[in-house]
XYZ file of C-alpha atoms in Angstrom:
164
model
C -6.881 -45.523 -48.567
C -6.139 -41.791 -48.274
C -7.992 -41.660 -44.966
C -5.789 -44.481 -43.573
C -2.588 -42.666 -44.584
C -3.872 -39.440 -43.049
C -4.699 -41.181 -39.757
C -1.340 -42.978 -39.760
C 0.460 -39.675 -40.410
C -1.512 -37.966 -37.632
C -0.726 -40.811 -35.225
C 3.004 -40.748 -36.032
C 3.104 -36.953 -35.701
C 1.450 -37.177 -32.269
C 3.976 -39.775 -31.085
C 6.930 -37.721 -32.319
C 5.509 -34.572 -30.731
C 5.004 -36.286 -27.374
C 8.448 -37.884 -27.423
C 10.142 -34.489 -27.823
C 8.826 -33.400 -24.422
C 10.007 -30.329 -22.539
C 13.361 -31.813 -21.562
C 15.026 -29.758 -24.288
C 13.850 -26.454 -22.836
C 15.950 -24.693 -20.233
C 12.854 -23.818 -18.271
C 9.311 -24.651 -19.361
C 6.600 -22.008 -18.779
C 4.693 -22.415 -15.570
C 7.373 -24.338 -13.715
C 8.005 -23.488 -10.087
C 11.515 -22.745 -8.900
C 12.975 -21.688 -5.563
C 14.452 -18.195 -5.389
C 17.946 -18.447 -3.905
C 18.790 -14.736 -3.750
C 17.681 -11.313 -4.897
C 20.170 -9.148 -6.780
C 18.106 -5.961 -7.010
C 14.483 -4.900 -7.376
C 14.023 -6.530 -10.778
C 16.552 -9.390 -10.898
C 16.954 -12.539 -8.828
C 18.414 -16.037 -8.977
C 16.523 -19.330 -9.097
C 17.653 -22.886 -8.586
C 16.870 -24.743 -11.828
C 18.189 -28.081 -10.557
C 20.419 -29.108 -7.640
C 23.593 -27.053 -7.953
C 22.415 -25.104 -11.015
C 21.177 -21.532 -10.915
C 19.975 -18.970 -13.436
C 19.219 -15.280 -13.233
C 15.683 -14.070 -13.827
C 14.720 -10.542 -14.911
C 11.168 -9.328 -14.267
C 9.507 -8.413 -17.574
C 8.085 -4.922 -17.946
C 9.628 -3.277 -14.904
C 12.860 -1.496 -14.054
C 14.062 -1.027 -10.495
C 16.881 1.251 -9.334
C 20.358 -0.293 -9.539
C 21.900 -1.390 -6.245
C 25.476 -1.258 -7.508
C 27.484 1.552 -9.013
C 28.893 0.819 -12.446
C 31.079 2.775 -14.817
C 28.000 4.317 -16.440
C 25.512 4.410 -13.560
C 25.265 5.520 -9.987
C 23.373 3.612 -7.313
C 19.716 4.431 -7.867
C 17.481 6.400 -5.520
C 15.375 3.920 -3.535
C 17.485 0.956 -4.747
C 17.919 -0.716 -1.356
C 14.229 -0.331 -0.499
C 13.247 -1.877 -3.832
C 15.591 -4.821 -3.324
C 14.399 -5.299 0.264
C 10.741 -5.348 -0.786
C 11.392 -7.942 -3.497
C 13.540 -10.010 -1.105
C 10.816 -10.053 1.521
C 8.277 -11.148 -1.080
C 10.200 -13.880 -2.950
C 13.503 -14.902 -1.332
C 13.485 -18.639 -0.478
C 9.991 -18.887 -1.978
C 8.766 -21.062 -4.822
C 7.803 -18.851 -7.770
C 6.124 -19.638 -11.082
C 7.701 -18.229 -14.229
C 5.535 -17.321 -17.213
C 7.117 -16.150 -20.445
C 6.171 -13.693 -23.145
C 7.612 -13.737 -26.683
C 11.331 -13.582 -25.800
C 12.454 -15.927 -23.014
C 15.983 -14.540 -22.663
C 17.620 -11.129 -22.840
C 21.012 -10.332 -24.333
C 22.668 -11.203 -21.015
C 21.032 -14.663 -21.083
C 18.813 -13.881 -18.108
C 15.411 -15.545 -18.132
C 12.699 -12.955 -18.821
C 9.524 -13.763 -16.925
C 6.283 -12.700 -15.384
C 6.605 -14.081 -11.871
C 3.861 -15.367 -9.598
C 3.836 -16.578 -6.010
C 1.924 -19.736 -5.104
C -0.894 -17.579 -3.700
C -1.317 -15.915 -7.119
C 0.456 -12.642 -6.320
C 1.829 -11.133 -9.549
C 5.327 -10.077 -8.468
C 6.085 -7.772 -11.439
C 2.849 -5.870 -10.827
C 3.480 -5.611 -7.063
C 6.867 -3.975 -7.634
C 5.232 -1.269 -9.779
C 2.070 -0.943 -7.675
C 4.074 -0.349 -4.472
C 6.395 2.124 -6.193
C 9.520 -0.029 -6.025
C 9.967 -0.146 -9.823
C 8.944 1.826 -12.893
C 7.527 0.577 -16.164
C 10.027 -0.492 -18.795
C 8.387 -1.919 -21.891
C 10.695 -3.752 -24.281
C 8.842 -5.138 -27.306
C 7.912 -7.815 -28.107
C 7.367 -8.638 -24.390
C 4.337 -6.401 -23.875
C 1.535 -8.652 -22.607
C 0.988 -6.716 -19.345
C 2.315 -3.297 -20.412
C -1.018 -1.492 -20.060
C -1.548 -2.909 -16.579
C 1.925 -1.803 -15.508
C 1.353 1.734 -16.851
C -1.931 1.972 -14.915
C -0.299 0.701 -11.708
C 2.597 3.139 -12.071
C 0.197 6.052 -12.500
C -1.650 4.978 -9.333
C 1.625 4.617 -7.392
C 2.759 8.072 -8.497
C -0.614 9.676 -7.686
C -0.573 8.057 -4.239
C 3.108 8.874 -3.518
C 4.101 5.243 -3.030
C 7.688 4.032 -2.838
C 10.107 5.957 -5.018
C 7.290 8.396 -5.896
C 7.185 9.669 -2.293
C 7.899 13.337 -1.972
C 10.724 13.984 0.468
């Protein structure tokens, strides 16, 4: 009798779990979305559905700012960083993979971003010297890789590490 109740419970749980689906999530991990525009070297906009867009922030990297604000000047190498990211992802389908936190305080999606060919966009920005490492716990899955790539970029004078 106990075994029957257990199996019934398990069956009902499975049905409830499947019926909840991913429709309640704003953006399920691993989904592909088209990039509509690049804002700077670490932030861009995706189309989540026809007529709806959301901003995405690359996890683990920080690129120079392209706009002057009250507290910050335009960053050295900002336009080059934005141009490199634009060339790589603008109008492309990208796959978003999340870490622990899916959104930042500005409600931007936080993601590790991949092209269809497997290129890891976050890593490319650091590897080519178009961004520096910025680790914000708890999103630290690739932090060690980013630190290694930044060291290599600096040692090889790539991107913003070039000596003028």
